[in-house]
XYZ file of C-alpha atoms in Angstrom:
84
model
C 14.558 -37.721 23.711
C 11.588 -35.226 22.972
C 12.588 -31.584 21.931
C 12.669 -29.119 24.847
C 10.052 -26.136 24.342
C 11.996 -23.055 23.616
C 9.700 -20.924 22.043
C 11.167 -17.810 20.031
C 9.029 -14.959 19.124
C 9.161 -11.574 16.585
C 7.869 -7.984 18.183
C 6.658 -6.087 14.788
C 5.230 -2.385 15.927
C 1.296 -2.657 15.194
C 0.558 0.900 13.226
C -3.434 -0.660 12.998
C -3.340 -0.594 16.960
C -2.016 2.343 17.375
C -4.399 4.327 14.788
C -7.363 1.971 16.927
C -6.612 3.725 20.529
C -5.436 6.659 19.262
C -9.165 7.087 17.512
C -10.774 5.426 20.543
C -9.294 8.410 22.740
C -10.603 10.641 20.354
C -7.245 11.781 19.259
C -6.493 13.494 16.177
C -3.266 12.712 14.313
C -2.403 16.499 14.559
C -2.747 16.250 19.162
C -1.345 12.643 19.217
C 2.083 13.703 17.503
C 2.193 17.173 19.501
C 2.008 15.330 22.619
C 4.584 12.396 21.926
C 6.896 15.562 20.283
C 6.684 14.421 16.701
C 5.108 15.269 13.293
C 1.965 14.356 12.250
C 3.637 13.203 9.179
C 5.425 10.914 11.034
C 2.414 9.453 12.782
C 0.450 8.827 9.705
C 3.461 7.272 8.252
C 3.059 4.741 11.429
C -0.387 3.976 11.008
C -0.136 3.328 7.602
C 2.461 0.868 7.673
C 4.927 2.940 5.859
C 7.479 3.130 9.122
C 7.311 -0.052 10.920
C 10.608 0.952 13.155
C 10.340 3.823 15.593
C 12.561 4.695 18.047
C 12.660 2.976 21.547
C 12.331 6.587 22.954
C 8.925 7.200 20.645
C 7.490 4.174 21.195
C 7.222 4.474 25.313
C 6.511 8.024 24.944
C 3.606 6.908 22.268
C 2.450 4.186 24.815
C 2.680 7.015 28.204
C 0.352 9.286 26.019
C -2.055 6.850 25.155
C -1.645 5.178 28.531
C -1.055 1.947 27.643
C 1.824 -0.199 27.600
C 4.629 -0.561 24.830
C 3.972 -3.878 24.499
C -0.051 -3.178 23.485
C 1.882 -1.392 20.490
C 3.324 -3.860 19.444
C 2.545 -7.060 17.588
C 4.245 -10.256 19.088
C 4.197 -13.826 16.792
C 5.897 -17.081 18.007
C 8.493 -18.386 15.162
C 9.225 -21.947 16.319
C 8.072 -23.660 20.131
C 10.456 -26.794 19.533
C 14.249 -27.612 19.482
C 14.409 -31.210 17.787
């Protein structure tokens, strides 16, 4: 009997994408983290791939600023499609 599709996937946040529509919205570092209530520090640590985990609660509020959804932020791979 041929394997069933099951695929399985891996959400990593995506610090390029977020730098890309932050920039597009002509955001500066400095406005973006006022607005989502955070440092800039913390924001440039994001982009730059230093912090690759934030919080549930920044992420949405990250994605409501920018007007996008959480899922745009993030970066979504499928591991395996198959169960043998």
């Amino acid at each position: 009997m041929a394997g069933k599709y099951h695929p399985k996937y891996t959400a990593e946040f995506n610090g390029d994408r977020l730098k890309e529509i932050r920039q597009k919205q002509g955001l500066t570092q400095e406005v973006f983290a006022e607005r989502c209530g955070c440092g800039d520090r913390h924001i440039r640590s994001l982009e730059k791939g230093k912090c690759t985990n934030p919080s549930a609660t920044l992420l949405c509020k990250m994605a409501s600023v920018l007007e996008v959804s959480a899922e745009t932020l993030m970066k979504i791979s499928v591991v395996s499609e198959t169960d043998a």
